[in-house]
Short mmCIF file of C-alpha atoms in Angstrom, two decimals:
data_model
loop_
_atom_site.label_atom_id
_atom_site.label_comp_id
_atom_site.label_asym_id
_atom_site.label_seq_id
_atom_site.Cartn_x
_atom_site.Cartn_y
_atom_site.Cartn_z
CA UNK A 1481 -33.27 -15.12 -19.93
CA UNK A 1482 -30.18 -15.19 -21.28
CA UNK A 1483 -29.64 -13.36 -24.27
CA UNK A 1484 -26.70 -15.17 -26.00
CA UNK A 1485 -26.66 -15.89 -29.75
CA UNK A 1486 -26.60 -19.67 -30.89
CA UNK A 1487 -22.74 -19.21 -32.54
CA UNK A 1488 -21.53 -18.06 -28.82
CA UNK A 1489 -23.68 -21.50 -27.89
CA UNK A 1490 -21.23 -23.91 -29.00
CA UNK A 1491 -18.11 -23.53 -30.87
CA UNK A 1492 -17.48 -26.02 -33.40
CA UNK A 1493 -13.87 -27.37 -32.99
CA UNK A 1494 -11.91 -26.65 -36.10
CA UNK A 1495 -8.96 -28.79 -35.21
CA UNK A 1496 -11.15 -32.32 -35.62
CA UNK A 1497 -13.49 -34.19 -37.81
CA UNK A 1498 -16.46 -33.93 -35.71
CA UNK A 1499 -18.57 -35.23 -38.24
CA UNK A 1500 -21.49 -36.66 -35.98
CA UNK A 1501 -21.75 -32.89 -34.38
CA UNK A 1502 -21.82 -31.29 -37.79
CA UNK A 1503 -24.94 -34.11 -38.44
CA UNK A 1504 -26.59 -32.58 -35.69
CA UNK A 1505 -25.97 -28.90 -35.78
CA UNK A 1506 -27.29 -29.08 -39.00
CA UNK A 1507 -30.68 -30.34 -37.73
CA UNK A 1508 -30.40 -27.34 -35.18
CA UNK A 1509 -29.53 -24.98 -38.25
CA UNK A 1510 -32.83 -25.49 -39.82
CA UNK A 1511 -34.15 -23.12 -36.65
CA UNK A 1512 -31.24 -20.93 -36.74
CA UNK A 1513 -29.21 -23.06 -34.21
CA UNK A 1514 -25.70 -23.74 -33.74
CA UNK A 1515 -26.00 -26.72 -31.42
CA UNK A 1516 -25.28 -30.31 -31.37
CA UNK A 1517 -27.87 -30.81 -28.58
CA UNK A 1518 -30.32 -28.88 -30.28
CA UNK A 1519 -30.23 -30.99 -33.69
CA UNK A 1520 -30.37 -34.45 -31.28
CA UNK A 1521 -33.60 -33.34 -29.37
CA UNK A 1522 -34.98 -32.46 -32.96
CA UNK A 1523 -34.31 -35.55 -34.45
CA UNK A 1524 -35.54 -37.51 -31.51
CA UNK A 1525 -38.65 -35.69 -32.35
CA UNK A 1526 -38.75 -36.31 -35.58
CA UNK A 1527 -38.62 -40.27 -35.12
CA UNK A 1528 -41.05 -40.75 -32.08
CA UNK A 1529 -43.57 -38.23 -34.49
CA UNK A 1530 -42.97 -40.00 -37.84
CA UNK A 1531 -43.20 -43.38 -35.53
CA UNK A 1532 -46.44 -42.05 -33.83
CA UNK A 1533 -48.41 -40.94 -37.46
CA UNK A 1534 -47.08 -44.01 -38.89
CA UNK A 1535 -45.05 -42.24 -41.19
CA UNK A 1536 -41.53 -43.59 -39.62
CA UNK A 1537 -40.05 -43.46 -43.40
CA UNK A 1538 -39.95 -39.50 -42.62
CA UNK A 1539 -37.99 -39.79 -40.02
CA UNK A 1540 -34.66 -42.36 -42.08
CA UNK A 1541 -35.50 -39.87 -44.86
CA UNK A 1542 -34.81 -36.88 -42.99
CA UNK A 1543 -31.11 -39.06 -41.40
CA UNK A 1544 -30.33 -39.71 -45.24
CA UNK A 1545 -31.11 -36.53 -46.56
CA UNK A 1546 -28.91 -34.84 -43.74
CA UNK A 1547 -25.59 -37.03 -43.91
CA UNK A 1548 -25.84 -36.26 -48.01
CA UNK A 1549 -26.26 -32.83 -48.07
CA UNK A 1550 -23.21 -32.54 -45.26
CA UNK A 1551 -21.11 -35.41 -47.28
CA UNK A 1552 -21.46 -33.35 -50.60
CA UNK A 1553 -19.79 -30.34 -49.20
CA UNK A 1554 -16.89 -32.31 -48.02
CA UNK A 1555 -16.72 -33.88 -51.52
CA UNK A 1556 -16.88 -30.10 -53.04
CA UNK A 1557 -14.90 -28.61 -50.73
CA UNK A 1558 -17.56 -25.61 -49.76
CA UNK A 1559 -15.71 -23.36 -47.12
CA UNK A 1560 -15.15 -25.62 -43.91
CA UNK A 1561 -16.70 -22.97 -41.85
CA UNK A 1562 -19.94 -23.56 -43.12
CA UNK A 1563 -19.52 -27.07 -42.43
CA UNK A 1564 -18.14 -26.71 -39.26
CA UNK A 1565 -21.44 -24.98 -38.25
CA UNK A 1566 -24.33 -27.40 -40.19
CA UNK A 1567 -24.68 -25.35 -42.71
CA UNK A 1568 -24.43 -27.86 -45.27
CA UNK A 1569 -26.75 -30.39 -43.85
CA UNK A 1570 -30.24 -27.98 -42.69
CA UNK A 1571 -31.91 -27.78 -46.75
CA UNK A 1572 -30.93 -32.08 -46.73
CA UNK A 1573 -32.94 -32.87 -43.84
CA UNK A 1574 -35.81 -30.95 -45.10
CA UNK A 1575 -35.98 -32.77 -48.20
CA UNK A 1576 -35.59 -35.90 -46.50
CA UNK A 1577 -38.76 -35.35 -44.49
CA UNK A 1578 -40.38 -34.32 -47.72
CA UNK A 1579 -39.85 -36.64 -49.83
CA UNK A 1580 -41.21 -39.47 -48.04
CA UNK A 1581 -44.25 -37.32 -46.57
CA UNK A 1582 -45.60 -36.96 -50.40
CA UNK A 1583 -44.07 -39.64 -52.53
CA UNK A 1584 -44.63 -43.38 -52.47
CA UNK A 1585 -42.11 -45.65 -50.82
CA UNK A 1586 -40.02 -46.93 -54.30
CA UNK A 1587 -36.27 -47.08 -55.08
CA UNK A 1588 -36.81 -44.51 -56.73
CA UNK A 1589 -37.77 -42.05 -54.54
CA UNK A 1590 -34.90 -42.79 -52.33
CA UNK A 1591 -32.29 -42.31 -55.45
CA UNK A 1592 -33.98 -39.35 -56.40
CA UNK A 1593 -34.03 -37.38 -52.39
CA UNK A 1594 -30.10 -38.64 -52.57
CA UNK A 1595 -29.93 -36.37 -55.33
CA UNK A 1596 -32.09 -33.69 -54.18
CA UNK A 1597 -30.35 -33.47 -50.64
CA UNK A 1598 -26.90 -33.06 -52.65
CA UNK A 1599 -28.59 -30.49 -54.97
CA UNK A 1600 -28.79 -27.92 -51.96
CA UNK A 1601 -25.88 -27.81 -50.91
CA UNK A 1602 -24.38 -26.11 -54.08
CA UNK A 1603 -27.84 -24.25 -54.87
CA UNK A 1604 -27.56 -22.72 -51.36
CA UNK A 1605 -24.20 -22.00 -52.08
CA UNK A 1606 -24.73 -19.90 -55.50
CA UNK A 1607 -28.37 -19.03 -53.87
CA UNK A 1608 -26.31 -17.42 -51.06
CA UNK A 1609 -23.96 -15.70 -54.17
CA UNK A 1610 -26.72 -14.16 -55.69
CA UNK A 1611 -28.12 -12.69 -52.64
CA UNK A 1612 -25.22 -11.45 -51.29
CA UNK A 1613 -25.20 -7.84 -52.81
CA UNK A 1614 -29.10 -7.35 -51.08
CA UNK A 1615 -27.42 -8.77 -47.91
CA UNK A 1616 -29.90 -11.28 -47.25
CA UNK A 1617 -29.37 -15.50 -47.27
CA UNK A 1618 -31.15 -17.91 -49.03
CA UNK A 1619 -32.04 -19.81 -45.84
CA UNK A 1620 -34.55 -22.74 -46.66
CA UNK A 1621 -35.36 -21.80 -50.27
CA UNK A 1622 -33.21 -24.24 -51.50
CA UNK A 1623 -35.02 -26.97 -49.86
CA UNK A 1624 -38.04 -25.11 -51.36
CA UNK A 1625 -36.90 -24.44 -54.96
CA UNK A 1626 -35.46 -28.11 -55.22
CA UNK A 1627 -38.21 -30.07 -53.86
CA UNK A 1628 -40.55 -28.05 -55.68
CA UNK A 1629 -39.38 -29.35 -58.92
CA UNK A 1630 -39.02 -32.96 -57.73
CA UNK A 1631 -42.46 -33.25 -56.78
CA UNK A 1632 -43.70 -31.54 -59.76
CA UNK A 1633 -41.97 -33.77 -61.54
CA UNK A 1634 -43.02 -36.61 -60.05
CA UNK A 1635 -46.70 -35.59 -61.39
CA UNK A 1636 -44.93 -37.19 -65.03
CA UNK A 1637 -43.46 -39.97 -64.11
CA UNK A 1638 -44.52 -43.53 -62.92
CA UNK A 1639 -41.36 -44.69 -60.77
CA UNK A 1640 -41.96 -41.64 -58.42
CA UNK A 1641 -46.01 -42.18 -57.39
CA UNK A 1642 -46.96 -38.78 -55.69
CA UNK A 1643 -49.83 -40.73 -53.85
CA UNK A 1644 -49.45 -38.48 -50.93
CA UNK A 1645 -49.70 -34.93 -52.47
CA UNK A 1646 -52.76 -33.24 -52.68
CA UNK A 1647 -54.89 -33.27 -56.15
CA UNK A 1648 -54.14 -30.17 -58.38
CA UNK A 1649 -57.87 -28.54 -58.08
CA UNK A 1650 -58.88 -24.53 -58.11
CA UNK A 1651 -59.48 -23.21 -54.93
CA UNK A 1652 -63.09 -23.95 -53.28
CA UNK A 1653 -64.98 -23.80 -50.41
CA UNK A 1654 -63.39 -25.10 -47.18
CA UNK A 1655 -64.95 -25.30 -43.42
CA UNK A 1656 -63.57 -22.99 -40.80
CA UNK A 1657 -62.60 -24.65 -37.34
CA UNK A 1658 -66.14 -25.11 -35.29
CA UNK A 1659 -66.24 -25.28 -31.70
CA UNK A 1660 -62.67 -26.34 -30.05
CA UNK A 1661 -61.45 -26.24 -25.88
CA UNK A 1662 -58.40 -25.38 -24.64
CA UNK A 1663 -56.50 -28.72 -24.97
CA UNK A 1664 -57.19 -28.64 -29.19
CA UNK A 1665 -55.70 -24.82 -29.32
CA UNK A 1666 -52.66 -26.11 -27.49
CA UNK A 1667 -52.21 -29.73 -29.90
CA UNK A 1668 -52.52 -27.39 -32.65
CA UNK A 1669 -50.07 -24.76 -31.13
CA UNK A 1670 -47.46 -27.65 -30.51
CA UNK A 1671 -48.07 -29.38 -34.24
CA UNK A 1672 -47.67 -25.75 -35.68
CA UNK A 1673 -43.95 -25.67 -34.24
CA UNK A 1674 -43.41 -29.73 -34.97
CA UNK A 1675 -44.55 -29.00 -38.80
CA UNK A 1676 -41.50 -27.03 -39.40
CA UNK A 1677 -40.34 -30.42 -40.14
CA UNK A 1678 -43.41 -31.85 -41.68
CA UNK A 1679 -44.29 -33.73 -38.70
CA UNK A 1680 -48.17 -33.95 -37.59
CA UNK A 1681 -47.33 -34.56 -34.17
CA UNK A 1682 -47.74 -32.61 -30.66
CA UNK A 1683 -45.43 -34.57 -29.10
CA UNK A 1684 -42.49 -33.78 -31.80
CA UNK A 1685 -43.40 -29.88 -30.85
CA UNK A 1686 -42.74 -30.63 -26.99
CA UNK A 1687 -39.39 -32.47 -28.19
CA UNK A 1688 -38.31 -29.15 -30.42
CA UNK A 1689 -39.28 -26.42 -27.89
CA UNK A 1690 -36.32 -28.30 -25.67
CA UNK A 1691 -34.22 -28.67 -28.15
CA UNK A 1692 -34.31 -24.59 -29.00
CA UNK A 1693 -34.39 -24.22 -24.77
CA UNK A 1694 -30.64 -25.68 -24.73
CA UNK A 1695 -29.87 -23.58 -27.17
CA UNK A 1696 -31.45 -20.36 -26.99
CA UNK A 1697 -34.40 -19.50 -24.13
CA UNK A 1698 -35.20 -16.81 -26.53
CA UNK A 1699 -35.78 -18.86 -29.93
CA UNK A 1700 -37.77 -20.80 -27.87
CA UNK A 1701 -39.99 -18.66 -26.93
CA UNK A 1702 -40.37 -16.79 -29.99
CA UNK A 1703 -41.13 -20.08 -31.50
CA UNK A 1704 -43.58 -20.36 -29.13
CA UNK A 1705 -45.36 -16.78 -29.69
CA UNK A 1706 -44.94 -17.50 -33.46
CA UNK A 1707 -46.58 -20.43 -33.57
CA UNK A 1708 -49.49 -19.05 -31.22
CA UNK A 1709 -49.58 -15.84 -32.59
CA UNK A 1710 -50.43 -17.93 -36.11
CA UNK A 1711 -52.91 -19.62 -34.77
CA UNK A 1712 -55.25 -17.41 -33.36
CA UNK A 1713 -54.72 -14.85 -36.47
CA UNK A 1714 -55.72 -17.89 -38.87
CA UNK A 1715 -58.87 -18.83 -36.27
CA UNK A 1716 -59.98 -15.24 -35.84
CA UNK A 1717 -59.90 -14.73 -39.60
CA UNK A 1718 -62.04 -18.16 -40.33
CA UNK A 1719 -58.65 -20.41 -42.79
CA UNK A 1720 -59.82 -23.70 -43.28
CA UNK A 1721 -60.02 -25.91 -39.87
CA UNK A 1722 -58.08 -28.90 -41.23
CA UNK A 1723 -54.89 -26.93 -42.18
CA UNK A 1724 -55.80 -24.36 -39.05
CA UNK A 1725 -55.51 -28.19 -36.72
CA UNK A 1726 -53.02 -29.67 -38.45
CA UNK A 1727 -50.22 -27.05 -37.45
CA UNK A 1728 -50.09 -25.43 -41.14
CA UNK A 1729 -50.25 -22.24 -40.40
CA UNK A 1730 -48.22 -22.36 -37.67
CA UNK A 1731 -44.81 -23.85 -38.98
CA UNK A 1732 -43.46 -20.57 -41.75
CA UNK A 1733 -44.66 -18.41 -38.50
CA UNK A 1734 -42.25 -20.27 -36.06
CA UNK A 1735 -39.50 -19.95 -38.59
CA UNK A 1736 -39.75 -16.12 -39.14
CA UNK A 1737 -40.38 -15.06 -35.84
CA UNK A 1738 -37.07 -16.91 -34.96
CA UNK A 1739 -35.22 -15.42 -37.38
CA UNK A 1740 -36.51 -11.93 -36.38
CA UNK A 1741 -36.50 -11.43 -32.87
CA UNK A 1742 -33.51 -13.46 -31.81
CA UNK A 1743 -30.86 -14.32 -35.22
CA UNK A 1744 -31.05 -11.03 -36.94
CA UNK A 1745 -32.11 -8.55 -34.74
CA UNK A 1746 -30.45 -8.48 -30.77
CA UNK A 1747 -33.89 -9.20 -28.62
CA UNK A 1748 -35.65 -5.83 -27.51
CA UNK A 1749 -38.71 -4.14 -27.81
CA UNK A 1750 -37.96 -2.80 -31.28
CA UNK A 1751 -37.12 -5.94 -32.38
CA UNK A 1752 -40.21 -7.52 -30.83
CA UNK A 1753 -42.37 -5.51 -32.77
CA UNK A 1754 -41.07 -6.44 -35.93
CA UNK A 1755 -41.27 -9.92 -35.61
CA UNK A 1756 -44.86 -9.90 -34.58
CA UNK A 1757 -45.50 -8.02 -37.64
CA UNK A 1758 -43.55 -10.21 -39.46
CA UNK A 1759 -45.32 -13.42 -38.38
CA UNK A 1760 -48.79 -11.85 -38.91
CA UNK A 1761 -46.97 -11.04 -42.77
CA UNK A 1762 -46.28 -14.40 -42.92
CA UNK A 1763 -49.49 -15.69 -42.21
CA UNK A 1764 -51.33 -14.00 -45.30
CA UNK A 1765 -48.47 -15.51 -47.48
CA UNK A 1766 -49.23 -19.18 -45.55
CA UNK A 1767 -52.78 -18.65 -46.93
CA UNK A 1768 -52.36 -16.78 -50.32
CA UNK A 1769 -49.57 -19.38 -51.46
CA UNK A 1770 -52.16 -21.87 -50.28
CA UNK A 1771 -54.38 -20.56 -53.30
CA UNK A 1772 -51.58 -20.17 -55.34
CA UNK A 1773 -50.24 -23.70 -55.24
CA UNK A 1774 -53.58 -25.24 -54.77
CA UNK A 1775 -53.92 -25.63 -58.68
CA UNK A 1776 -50.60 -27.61 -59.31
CA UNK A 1777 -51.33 -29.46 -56.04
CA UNK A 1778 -48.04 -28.52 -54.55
CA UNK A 1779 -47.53 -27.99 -51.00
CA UNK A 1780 -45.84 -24.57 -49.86
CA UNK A 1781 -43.14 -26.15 -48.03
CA UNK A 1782 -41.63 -23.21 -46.04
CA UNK A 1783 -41.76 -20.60 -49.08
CA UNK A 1784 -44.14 -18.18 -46.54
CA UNK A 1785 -40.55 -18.10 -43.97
CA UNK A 1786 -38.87 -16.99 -46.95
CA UNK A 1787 -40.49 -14.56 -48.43
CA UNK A 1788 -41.76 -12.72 -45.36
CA UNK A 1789 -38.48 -12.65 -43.73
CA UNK A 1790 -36.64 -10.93 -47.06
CA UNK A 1791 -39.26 -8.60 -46.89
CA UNK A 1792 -38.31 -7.51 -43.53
CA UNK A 1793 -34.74 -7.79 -44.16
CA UNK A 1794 -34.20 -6.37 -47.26
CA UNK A 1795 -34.98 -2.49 -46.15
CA UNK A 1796 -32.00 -2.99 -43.82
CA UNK A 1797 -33.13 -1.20 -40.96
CA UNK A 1798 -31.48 -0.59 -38.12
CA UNK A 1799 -32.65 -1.71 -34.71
CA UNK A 1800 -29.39 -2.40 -33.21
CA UNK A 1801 -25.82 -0.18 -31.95
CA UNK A 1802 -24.04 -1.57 -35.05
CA UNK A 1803 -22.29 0.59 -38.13
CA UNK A 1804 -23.54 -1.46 -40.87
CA UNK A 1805 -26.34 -4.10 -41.10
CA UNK A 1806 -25.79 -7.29 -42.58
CA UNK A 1807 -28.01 -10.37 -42.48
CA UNK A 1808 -25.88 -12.47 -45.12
CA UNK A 1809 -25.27 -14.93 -42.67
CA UNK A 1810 -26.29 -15.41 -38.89
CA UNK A 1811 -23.39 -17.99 -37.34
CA UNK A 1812 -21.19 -15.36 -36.92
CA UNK A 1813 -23.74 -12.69 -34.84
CA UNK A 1814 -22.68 -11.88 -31.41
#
């Protein structure tokens, strides 16, 4: 395998307006990717899975939400680089597959994921700001933090019907997964990896372990392992079967074991480690913010990635020959 970073990948040009390949890389960004290719097989998955659950709004949500979010840092003039690398445009398609996944289909809605898609790009800007001295990014938590208070807002008023969010309630009994062959672990694998862009589809997974192949063997296989790893930890340990089959515990996993083993740290053995201790981390967040969040009804969005990765980040360990770590930012890592 070739052990390549996603900036060495593909070079945006800086001397055009390539503004269909800054769409697209900023699909690929929301996995850490660099790559025009990798965005297009991504959102090819996202339409045939939001076509397949019936859900195709998802999929022109998450088109609008990206071309807003990458729009609004032309119209603020954010540092071109960032643009130039789809930087701009991964927290936007997020929230474009959100908003239609839990909100009813009104005007509405659509005026208010415009907004929220423009929201982070500054937020992730000054999110980025704040983080800086701790040497960390902000990666999805914009997404998070604004979508968050969109949908809890939507809980108090009429024009934005959260008809497809789950009912605040306390925390009760749930049923484990019961007897299951071969072919359900491997759906669920595949929807684990297709849910980092809230799409309930096995298919969508084949589509995005491609799109990370053209990219980057090794994100694809840690996406891979991430999602599987997940999956048996949340069987062995008995989490509720309908989250445990729908890919939710899979999704946070994919994301951090990404960002561990193959953006942050140069793939080894060391490195290895870490990231499977970082996605089994993970998975105890997936199911205490689960709890957590049950009450308001909200759904963690990828708040587990976050969290577990900054706590494996933050200590600033070494595993690599360099003289100082950094993981502000990833495009630039050779």
């Amino acid at each position: 395998m070739e052990t390549q970073t996603t900036a060495a990948v593909e070079a945006p040009r800086k001397d055009s307006f390539d503004f269909p390949a800054r769409l697209l890389r900023g699909a690929g960004q929301v996995m850490f990717q660099n790559n025009a290719w990798t965005g297009f097989f991504f959102l090819i998955g996202i339409f045939w899975g939001g076509y397949q659950e019936g859900f195709g709004l998802v999929a022109w949500g998450a088109l609008l939400g990206l071309v807003v979010s990458t729009v609004t840092g032309y119209l603020l003039g954010l540092p071109s680089d960032d643009g130039a690398h789809g930087l701009w445009g991964f927290n936007g398609v997020l929230v474009g597959c959100a908003f239609p996944t839990f909100l009813g289909n009104t005007v509405w809605m659509w005026l208010a994921l415009v907004l929220c898609a423009a929201l982070t790009t500054w937020v992730r800007t000054g999110f980025n700001r704040i983080m800086a001295p701790w040497k960390v990014n902000s990666f999805t938590f914009p997404f998070v933090f604004c979508t968050w208070i969109f949908l809890l807002a939507a809980r108090a008023m009429h024009g934005l019907p959260p008809v497809h969010m789950s009912d605040p309630t306390l925390p009760a009994a749930f049923t484990a997964a019961g007897h299951f062959g071969f072919v359900d672990w491997l759906v669920w694998w595949l929807k684990g990896i297709a849910q980092v862009f809230l799409i309930n589809s096995w298919v969508t997974g084949i589509f995005f372990l491609v799109g990370l192949a053209v990219s980057n063997l090794w994100a694809a296989l840690w996406a891979a392992i991430g999602s599987a790893a997940a999956l048996c930890i949340a069987l062995i340990l008995g989490a509720s079967g309908a989250e445990v089959s729908g890919g939710l515990y899979g999704f946070s996993a994919v994301l951090t074991a990404i960002a561990l083993a193959t953006v942050f740290y140069k793939p080894n053995l060391r490195s290895a480690v870490w990231a499977l201790l970082g996605i089994c981390v993970t998975v105890f967040i997936q199911a205490g913010m689960n709890m957590l969040l049950a009450p308001v009804g909200l759904a963690t969005l990828t708040a587990p990635f976050c969290i577990a990765t900054w706590l494996f980040l933050l200590p600033l360990i070494r595993f690599d020959d360099v003289e100082q770590v950094d993981h502000s930012e990833w495009h630039h890592k050779r």
